[in-house]
mmCIF file with all atom_site columns, C-alpha atoms and ligand atoms in Angstrom:
data_model
loop_
_atom_site.group_PDB
_atom_site.id
_atom_site.type_symbol
_atom_site.label_atom_id
_atom_site.label_alt_id
_atom_site.label_comp_id
_atom_site.label_asym_id
_atom_site.label_entity_id
_atom_site.label_seq_id
_atom_site.pdbx_PDB_ins_code
_atom_site.Cartn_x
_atom_site.Cartn_y
_atom_site.Cartn_z
_atom_site.occupancy
_atom_site.B_iso_or_equiv
_atom_site.pdbx_formal_charge
_atom_site.auth_seq_id
_atom_site.auth_comp_id
_atom_site.auth_asym_id
_atom_site.auth_atom_id
_atom_site.pdbx_PDB_model_num
ATOM   1   C  CA  . MET A 1 1   ? 0.000   0.000  0.000  1.00 44.00 ? 1   MET A CA  1
ATOM   2   C  CA  . THR A 1 2   ? 1.340   3.407  -0.886 1.00 52.00 ? 2   THR A CA  1
ATOM   3   C  CA  . GLN A 1 3   ? 1.795   6.149  1.641  1.00 56.00 ? 3   GLN A CA  1
ATOM   4   C  CA  . THR A 1 4   ? -0.940  8.249  0.071  1.00 61.00 ? 4   THR A CA  1
ATOM   5   C  CA  . GLN A 1 5   ? -3.532  5.455  0.119  1.00 65.00 ? 5   GLN A CA  1
ATOM   6   C  CA  . ASN A 1 6   ? -2.718  4.746  3.721  1.00 71.00 ? 6   ASN A CA  1
ATOM   7   C  CA  . GLY A 1 7   ? -3.070  8.404  4.620  1.00 73.00 ? 7   GLY A CA  1
ATOM   8   C  CA  . LYS A 1 8   ? -6.388  8.640  2.800  1.00 79.00 ? 8   LYS A CA  1
ATOM   9   C  CA  . GLN A 1 9   ? -7.799  5.644  4.665  1.00 82.00 ? 9   GLN A CA  1
ATOM   10  C  CA  . LYS A 1 10  ? -6.693  7.158  7.935  1.00 82.00 ? 10  LYS A CA  1
ATOM   11  C  CA  . GLN A 1 11  ? -8.406  10.435 7.067  1.00 83.00 ? 11  GLN A CA  1
ATOM   12  C  CA  . GLU A 1 12  ? -11.633 8.591  6.247  1.00 87.00 ? 12  GLU A CA  1
ATOM   13  C  CA  . ARG A 1 13  ? -11.418 6.734  9.528  1.00 89.00 ? 13  ARG A CA  1
ATOM   14  C  CA  . PHE A 1 14  ? -10.945 10.001 11.420 1.00 92.00 ? 14  PHE A CA  1
ATOM   15  C  CA  . TYR A 1 15  ? -13.942 11.548 9.688  1.00 93.00 ? 15  TYR A CA  1
ATOM   16  C  CA  . GLN A 1 16  ? -16.017 8.529  10.757 1.00 94.00 ? 16  GLN A CA  1
ATOM   17  C  CA  . ILE A 1 17  ? -14.882 9.058  14.335 1.00 94.00 ? 17  ILE A CA  1
ATOM   18  C  CA  . LEU A 1 18  ? -15.687 12.766 14.232 1.00 95.00 ? 18  LEU A CA  1
ATOM   19  C  CA  . ASP A 1 19  ? -19.108 11.843 12.872 1.00 95.00 ? 19  ASP A CA  1
ATOM   20  C  CA  . GLU A 1 20  ? -19.759 10.330 16.311 1.00 94.00 ? 20  GLU A CA  1
ATOM   21  C  CA  . VAL A 1 21  ? -19.137 13.695 17.971 1.00 94.00 ? 21  VAL A CA  1
ATOM   22  C  CA  . LYS A 1 22  ? -22.472 15.468 18.217 1.00 91.00 ? 22  LYS A CA  1
ATOM   23  C  CA  . ASP A 1 23  ? -23.235 19.138 18.370 1.00 87.00 ? 23  ASP A CA  1
ATOM   24  C  CA  . PRO A 1 24  ? -24.018 19.660 22.084 1.00 83.00 ? 24  PRO A CA  1
ATOM   25  C  CA  . GLU A 1 25  ? -26.811 22.085 21.254 1.00 80.00 ? 25  GLU A CA  1
ATOM   26  C  CA  . ILE A 1 26  ? -28.401 19.923 18.581 1.00 83.00 ? 26  ILE A CA  1
ATOM   27  C  CA  . PRO A 1 27  ? -27.600 16.353 19.665 1.00 85.00 ? 27  PRO A CA  1
ATOM   28  C  CA  . VAL A 1 28  ? -29.081 14.719 16.569 1.00 88.00 ? 28  VAL A CA  1
ATOM   29  C  CA  . ILE A 1 29  ? -26.396 16.112 14.309 1.00 91.00 ? 29  ILE A CA  1
ATOM   30  C  CA  . SER A 1 30  ? -22.657 15.530 14.217 1.00 95.00 ? 30  SER A CA  1
ATOM   31  C  CA  . ILE A 1 31  ? -19.966 18.123 13.759 1.00 94.00 ? 31  ILE A CA  1
ATOM   32  C  CA  . VAL A 1 32  ? -19.175 16.519 10.383 1.00 96.00 ? 32  VAL A CA  1
ATOM   33  C  CA  . GLU A 1 33  ? -22.788 16.863 9.238  1.00 95.00 ? 33  GLU A CA  1
ATOM   34  C  CA  . MET A 1 34  ? -22.718 20.471 10.373 1.00 92.00 ? 34  MET A CA  1
ATOM   35  C  CA  . GLY A 1 35  ? -19.727 20.985 8.079  1.00 94.00 ? 35  GLY A CA  1
ATOM   36  C  CA  . MET A 1 36  ? -17.591 22.118 10.998 1.00 94.00 ? 36  MET A CA  1
ATOM   37  C  CA  . VAL A 1 37  ? -14.496 20.019 10.312 1.00 95.00 ? 37  VAL A CA  1
ATOM   38  C  CA  . HIS A 1 38  ? -12.144 22.017 8.149  1.00 95.00 ? 38  HIS A CA  1
ATOM   39  C  CA  . GLN A 1 39  ? -8.949  19.993 8.129  1.00 94.00 ? 39  GLN A CA  1
ATOM   40  C  CA  . ILE A 1 40  ? -7.354  16.965 9.723  1.00 93.00 ? 40  ILE A CA  1
ATOM   41  C  CA  . THR A 1 41  ? -3.565  16.750 9.854  1.00 92.00 ? 41  THR A CA  1
ATOM   42  C  CA  . VAL A 1 42  ? -1.829  13.626 11.097 1.00 89.00 ? 42  VAL A CA  1
ATOM   43  C  CA  . GLU A 1 43  ? 1.840   13.437 11.941 1.00 88.00 ? 43  GLU A CA  1
ATOM   44  C  CA  . GLU A 1 44  ? 2.951   10.091 13.335 1.00 86.00 ? 44  GLU A CA  1
ATOM   45  C  CA  . ARG A 1 45  ? 1.005   9.752  16.575 1.00 90.00 ? 45  ARG A CA  1
ATOM   46  C  CA  . ILE A 1 46  ? -0.272  13.312 16.812 1.00 93.00 ? 46  ILE A CA  1
ATOM   47  C  CA  . ILE A 1 47  ? -3.371  14.697 15.186 1.00 94.00 ? 47  ILE A CA  1
ATOM   48  C  CA  . TRP A 1 48  ? -4.484  18.285 14.590 1.00 95.00 ? 48  TRP A CA  1
ATOM   49  C  CA  . ILE A 1 49  ? -8.111  18.952 13.892 1.00 96.00 ? 49  ILE A CA  1
ATOM   50  C  CA  . GLN A 1 50  ? -9.262  22.320 12.651 1.00 96.00 ? 50  GLN A CA  1
ATOM   51  C  CA  . VAL A 1 51  ? -12.864 23.015 13.524 1.00 94.00 ? 51  VAL A CA  1
ATOM   52  C  CA  . MET A 1 52  ? -14.964 25.918 12.299 1.00 92.00 ? 52  MET A CA  1
ATOM   53  C  CA  . PRO A 1 53  ? -17.274 27.139 15.074 1.00 87.00 ? 53  PRO A CA  1
ATOM   54  C  CA  . THR A 1 54  ? -20.810 27.532 13.763 1.00 81.00 ? 54  THR A CA  1
ATOM   55  C  CA  . PHE A 1 55  ? -21.626 30.701 15.642 1.00 65.00 ? 55  PHE A CA  1
ATOM   56  C  CA  . LEU A 1 56  ? -19.463 33.127 17.547 1.00 52.00 ? 56  LEU A CA  1
ATOM   57  C  CA  . GLY A 1 57  ? -20.259 33.021 21.214 1.00 53.00 ? 57  GLY A CA  1
ATOM   58  C  CA  . CYS A 1 58  ? -22.013 29.674 21.211 1.00 60.00 ? 58  CYS A CA  1
ATOM   59  C  CA  . PRO A 1 59  ? -20.959 28.237 24.550 1.00 66.00 ? 59  PRO A CA  1
ATOM   60  C  CA  . ALA A 1 60  ? -20.613 24.709 23.236 1.00 80.00 ? 60  ALA A CA  1
ATOM   61  C  CA  . LEU A 1 61  ? -17.073 24.890 21.913 1.00 85.00 ? 61  LEU A CA  1
ATOM   62  C  CA  . GLU A 1 62  ? -15.417 23.622 25.069 1.00 85.00 ? 62  GLU A CA  1
ATOM   63  C  CA  . MET A 1 63  ? -17.700 20.613 25.088 1.00 88.00 ? 63  MET A CA  1
ATOM   64  C  CA  . ILE A 1 64  ? -16.971 19.918 21.448 1.00 92.00 ? 64  ILE A CA  1
ATOM   65  C  CA  . GLU A 1 65  ? -13.226 20.128 22.038 1.00 92.00 ? 65  GLU A CA  1
ATOM   66  C  CA  . ARG A 1 66  ? -13.457 17.740 24.996 1.00 92.00 ? 66  ARG A CA  1
ATOM   67  C  CA  . SER A 1 67  ? -15.623 15.251 23.082 1.00 93.00 ? 67  SER A CA  1
ATOM   68  C  CA  . ILE A 1 68  ? -13.234 15.248 20.126 1.00 95.00 ? 68  ILE A CA  1
ATOM   69  C  CA  . ARG A 1 69  ? -10.177 14.726 22.328 1.00 95.00 ? 69  ARG A CA  1
ATOM   70  C  CA  . GLU A 1 70  ? -11.746 11.991 24.422 1.00 94.00 ? 70  GLU A CA  1
ATOM   71  C  CA  . ARG A 1 71  ? -13.018 10.088 21.417 1.00 94.00 ? 71  ARG A CA  1
ATOM   72  C  CA  . MET A 1 72  ? -9.799  10.449 19.391 1.00 94.00 ? 72  MET A CA  1
ATOM   73  C  CA  . LEU A 1 73  ? -7.559  9.405  22.273 1.00 94.00 ? 73  LEU A CA  1
ATOM   74  C  CA  . GLU A 1 74  ? -9.432  6.086  22.401 1.00 93.00 ? 74  GLU A CA  1
ATOM   75  C  CA  . GLU A 1 75  ? -7.869  5.260  19.051 1.00 90.00 ? 75  GLU A CA  1
ATOM   76  C  CA  . PRO A 1 76  ? -4.761  3.082  19.087 1.00 88.00 ? 76  PRO A CA  1
ATOM   77  C  CA  . ASP A 1 77  ? -1.415  4.763  18.335 1.00 85.00 ? 77  ASP A CA  1
ATOM   78  C  CA  . MET A 1 78  ? -2.673  8.174  19.314 1.00 90.00 ? 78  MET A CA  1
ATOM   79  C  CA  . ASP A 1 79  ? -0.459  10.244 21.586 1.00 93.00 ? 79  ASP A CA  1
ATOM   80  C  CA  . GLU A 1 80  ? -1.957  13.684 21.392 1.00 94.00 ? 80  GLU A CA  1
ATOM   81  C  CA  . VAL A 1 81  ? -4.956  15.389 19.874 1.00 95.00 ? 81  VAL A CA  1
ATOM   82  C  CA  . PHE A 1 82  ? -5.075  19.107 19.230 1.00 95.00 ? 82  PHE A CA  1
ATOM   83  C  CA  . VAL A 1 83  ? -8.312  20.857 18.440 1.00 94.00 ? 83  VAL A CA  1
ATOM   84  C  CA  . GLU A 1 84  ? -8.031  24.286 16.924 1.00 93.00 ? 84  GLU A CA  1
ATOM   85  C  CA  . PHE A 1 85  ? -11.034 26.542 16.361 1.00 91.00 ? 85  PHE A CA  1
ATOM   86  C  CA  . ILE A 1 86  ? -10.535 28.648 13.284 1.00 90.00 ? 86  ILE A CA  1
ATOM   87  C  CA  . ARG A 1 87  ? -12.526 31.597 11.990 1.00 85.00 ? 87  ARG A CA  1
ATOM   88  C  CA  . ASP A 1 88  ? -10.788 31.806 8.656  1.00 89.00 ? 88  ASP A CA  1
ATOM   89  C  CA  . PRO A 1 89  ? -12.421 30.502 6.594  1.00 89.00 ? 89  PRO A CA  1
ATOM   90  C  CA  . LEU A 1 90  ? -15.633 31.293 8.374  1.00 86.00 ? 90  LEU A CA  1
ATOM   91  C  CA  . TRP A 1 91  ? -18.257 28.581 8.720  1.00 88.00 ? 91  TRP A CA  1
ATOM   92  C  CA  . SER A 1 92  ? -21.485 29.245 6.868  1.00 85.00 ? 92  SER A CA  1
ATOM   93  C  CA  . SER A 1 93  ? -24.781 27.392 6.885  1.00 84.00 ? 93  SER A CA  1
ATOM   94  C  CA  . GLU A 1 94  ? -24.072 26.323 3.290  1.00 87.00 ? 94  GLU A CA  1
ATOM   95  C  CA  . ARG A 1 95  ? -21.568 23.845 4.698  1.00 92.00 ? 95  ARG A CA  1
ATOM   96  C  CA  . ILE A 1 96  ? -24.272 21.747 6.363  1.00 91.00 ? 96  ILE A CA  1
ATOM   97  C  CA  . THR A 1 97  ? -24.500 18.432 4.494  1.00 94.00 ? 97  THR A CA  1
ATOM   98  C  CA  . PRO A 1 98  ? -27.808 17.283 2.913  1.00 93.00 ? 98  PRO A CA  1
ATOM   99  C  CA  . ILE A 1 99  ? -28.089 14.587 5.605  1.00 94.00 ? 99  ILE A CA  1
ATOM   100 C  CA  . GLY A 1 100 ? -27.441 17.236 8.220  1.00 93.00 ? 100 GLY A CA  1
ATOM   101 C  CA  . ARG A 1 101 ? -30.225 19.415 6.800  1.00 91.00 ? 101 ARG A CA  1
ATOM   102 C  CA  . GLU A 1 102 ? -32.647 16.492 6.898  1.00 91.00 ? 102 GLU A CA  1
ATOM   103 C  CA  . LYS A 1 103 ? -31.744 15.726 10.499 1.00 92.00 ? 103 LYS A CA  1
ATOM   104 C  CA  . LEU A 1 104 ? -32.177 19.356 11.521 1.00 90.00 ? 104 LEU A CA  1
ATOM   105 C  CA  . ALA A 1 105 ? -35.628 19.437 9.900  1.00 90.00 ? 105 ALA A CA  1
ATOM   106 C  CA  . GLY A 1 106 ? -36.515 16.214 11.762 1.00 90.00 ? 106 GLY A CA  1
ATOM   107 C  CA  . PHE A 1 107 ? -35.450 17.999 14.917 1.00 87.00 ? 107 PHE A CA  1
ATOM   108 C  CA  . GLY A 1 108 ? -37.882 20.804 14.051 1.00 88.00 ? 108 GLY A CA  1
ATOM   109 C  CA  . LEU A 1 109 ? -35.082 23.219 13.275 1.00 87.00 ? 109 LEU A CA  1
ATOM   110 C  CA  . ALA A 1 110 ? -35.028 24.942 9.906  1.00 86.00 ? 110 ALA A CA  1
ATOM   111 C  CA  . THR A 1 111 ? -31.848 25.815 8.044  1.00 80.00 ? 111 THR A CA  1
ATOM   112 C  CA  . PRO A 1 112 ? -31.658 28.625 5.534  1.00 72.00 ? 112 PRO A CA  1
ATOM   113 C  CA  . SER A 1 113 ? -31.949 27.258 2.014  1.00 66.00 ? 113 SER A CA  1
ATOM   114 C  CA  . ILE A 1 114 ? -28.729 27.199 0.040  1.00 59.00 ? 114 ILE A CA  1
ATOM   115 C  CA  . ASP A 1 115 ? -29.791 29.430 -2.841 1.00 61.00 ? 115 ASP A CA  1
ATOM   116 C  CA  . ARG A 1 116 ? -32.073 31.791 -0.902 1.00 61.00 ? 116 ARG A CA  1
ATOM   117 C  CA  . LEU A 1 117 ? -30.526 32.564 2.427  1.00 55.00 ? 117 LEU A CA  1
ATOM   118 C  CA  . ASP A 1 118 ? -33.319 34.944 3.388  1.00 66.00 ? 118 ASP A CA  1
ATOM   119 C  CA  . GLN A 1 119 ? -36.015 32.346 2.782  1.00 77.00 ? 119 GLN A CA  1
ATOM   120 C  CA  . VAL A 1 120 ? -36.734 29.845 5.535  1.00 87.00 ? 120 VAL A CA  1
ATOM   121 C  CA  . GLU A 1 121 ? -38.777 26.737 4.885  1.00 88.00 ? 121 GLU A CA  1
ATOM   122 C  CA  . CYS A 1 122 ? -41.081 25.337 7.567  1.00 92.00 ? 122 CYS A CA  1
ATOM   123 C  CA  . PRO A 1 123 ? -39.492 22.123 8.923  1.00 91.00 ? 123 PRO A CA  1
ATOM   124 C  CA  . TYR A 1 124 ? -42.953 20.578 9.434  1.00 92.00 ? 124 TYR A CA  1
ATOM   125 C  CA  . CYS A 1 125 ? -44.791 21.216 6.165  1.00 93.00 ? 125 CYS A CA  1
ATOM   126 C  CA  . GLN A 1 126 ? -41.985 22.573 3.914  1.00 89.00 ? 126 GLN A CA  1
ATOM   127 C  CA  . SER A 1 127 ? -44.000 25.676 3.135  1.00 91.00 ? 127 SER A CA  1
ATOM   128 C  CA  . SER A 1 128 ? -41.959 28.765 2.350  1.00 88.00 ? 128 SER A CA  1
ATOM   129 C  CA  . GLY A 1 129 ? -44.742 31.016 3.625  1.00 91.00 ? 129 GLY A CA  1
ATOM   130 C  CA  . THR A 1 130 ? -43.023 31.808 6.897  1.00 91.00 ? 130 THR A CA  1
ATOM   131 C  CA  . ASN A 1 131 ? -42.498 34.968 8.897  1.00 89.00 ? 131 ASN A CA  1
ATOM   132 C  CA  . LEU A 1 132 ? -39.732 35.932 11.239 1.00 87.00 ? 132 LEU A CA  1
ATOM   133 C  CA  . VAL A 1 133 ? -41.311 36.728 14.591 1.00 86.00 ? 133 VAL A CA  1
ATOM   134 C  CA  . ASN A 1 134 ? -38.327 36.972 16.899 1.00 79.00 ? 134 ASN A CA  1
ATOM   135 C  CA  . LEU A 1 135 ? -34.685 37.325 16.007 1.00 75.00 ? 135 LEU A CA  1
ATOM   136 C  CA  . PHE A 1 136 ? -33.624 35.665 19.230 1.00 74.00 ? 136 PHE A CA  1
ATOM   137 C  CA  . GLY A 1 137 ? -34.703 32.095 19.907 1.00 73.00 ? 137 GLY A CA  1
ATOM   138 C  CA  . SER A 1 138 ? -33.675 29.731 22.693 1.00 72.00 ? 138 SER A CA  1
ATOM   139 C  CA  . THR A 1 139 ? -29.997 30.297 21.884 1.00 72.00 ? 139 THR A CA  1
ATOM   140 C  CA  . ALA A 1 140 ? -28.161 33.154 20.208 1.00 71.00 ? 140 ALA A CA  1
ATOM   141 C  CA  . CYS A 1 141 ? -27.855 31.017 17.073 1.00 74.00 ? 141 CYS A CA  1
ATOM   142 C  CA  . ARG A 1 142 ? -31.554 30.692 16.419 1.00 81.00 ? 142 ARG A CA  1
ATOM   143 C  CA  . SER A 1 143 ? -34.510 32.825 15.457 1.00 85.00 ? 143 SER A CA  1
ATOM   144 C  CA  . ILE A 1 144 ? -38.188 32.081 15.872 1.00 89.00 ? 144 ILE A CA  1
ATOM   145 C  CA  . TYR A 1 145 ? -40.420 31.857 12.807 1.00 91.00 ? 145 TYR A CA  1
ATOM   146 C  CA  . TYR A 1 146 ? -44.108 31.323 12.281 1.00 92.00 ? 146 TYR A CA  1
ATOM   147 C  CA  . CYS A 1 147 ? -45.497 29.174 9.480  1.00 94.00 ? 147 CYS A CA  1
ATOM   148 C  CA  . ARG A 1 148 ? -48.576 30.640 7.786  1.00 94.00 ? 148 ARG A CA  1
ATOM   149 C  CA  . SER A 1 149 ? -49.563 27.249 6.308  1.00 95.00 ? 149 SER A CA  1
ATOM   150 C  CA  . CYS A 1 150 ? -49.534 24.936 9.319  1.00 95.00 ? 150 CYS A CA  1
ATOM   151 C  CA  . LYS A 1 151 ? -49.724 27.749 11.893 1.00 94.00 ? 151 LYS A CA  1
ATOM   152 C  CA  . GLU A 1 152 ? -46.776 26.340 13.812 1.00 92.00 ? 152 GLU A CA  1
ATOM   153 C  CA  . PRO A 1 153 ? -43.987 28.386 15.307 1.00 92.00 ? 153 PRO A CA  1
ATOM   154 C  CA  . PHE A 1 154 ? -40.530 26.926 14.801 1.00 92.00 ? 154 PHE A CA  1
ATOM   155 C  CA  . GLU A 1 155 ? -36.892 27.791 15.297 1.00 90.00 ? 155 GLU A CA  1
ATOM   156 C  CA  . ALA A 1 156 ? -34.433 28.362 12.501 1.00 89.00 ? 156 ALA A CA  1
ATOM   157 C  CA  . MET A 1 157 ? -30.674 28.688 12.458 1.00 82.00 ? 157 MET A CA  1
ATOM   158 C  CA  . LYS A 1 158 ? -29.588 32.192 11.630 1.00 74.00 ? 158 LYS A CA  1
ATOM   159 C  CA  . PRO A 1 159 ? -28.027 32.365 8.205  1.00 66.00 ? 159 PRO A CA  1
ATOM   160 C  CA  . ILE A 1 160 ? -24.401 33.432 8.334  1.00 61.00 ? 160 ILE A CA  1
HETATM 161 ZN ZN1 . ZN  B 2 .   ? -45.589 24.664 8.257  1.00 66.26 ? 1   ZN  B ZN1 1
#
């Protein structure tokens, strides 16, 4: 096996592991599905993971860092795990994977659509006839919307 193939398999394995690390605020979705993992660098028995925080000021970063470290250090041949939060490039909601979007909708949390960031679809009935009623939802990352079709209020992630 060539060095490159070996490295690629390792990377895939690490992405699978990170897929087990959930977003503490939205426990149905992993940090991979949220598109938060920017880069994984492996050097011998040390790994560096660059993570893009989804929202500035979300108090979940410490928990994410701890979960990543704990889970990664369970792997054999792993001496140290470094988690670095980067803001360049900046995470945007476009990075959420299609599976991630589905899971968020199942959780009753809308994500801004990829082509129309100002348009938010109702996670219950998929209607686009929704109104913003409150910019601040249960966390700083979310806003509250109201669906005119099914008359349900719901939360949506703020587009950034
Ligand atoms: Zn609806």
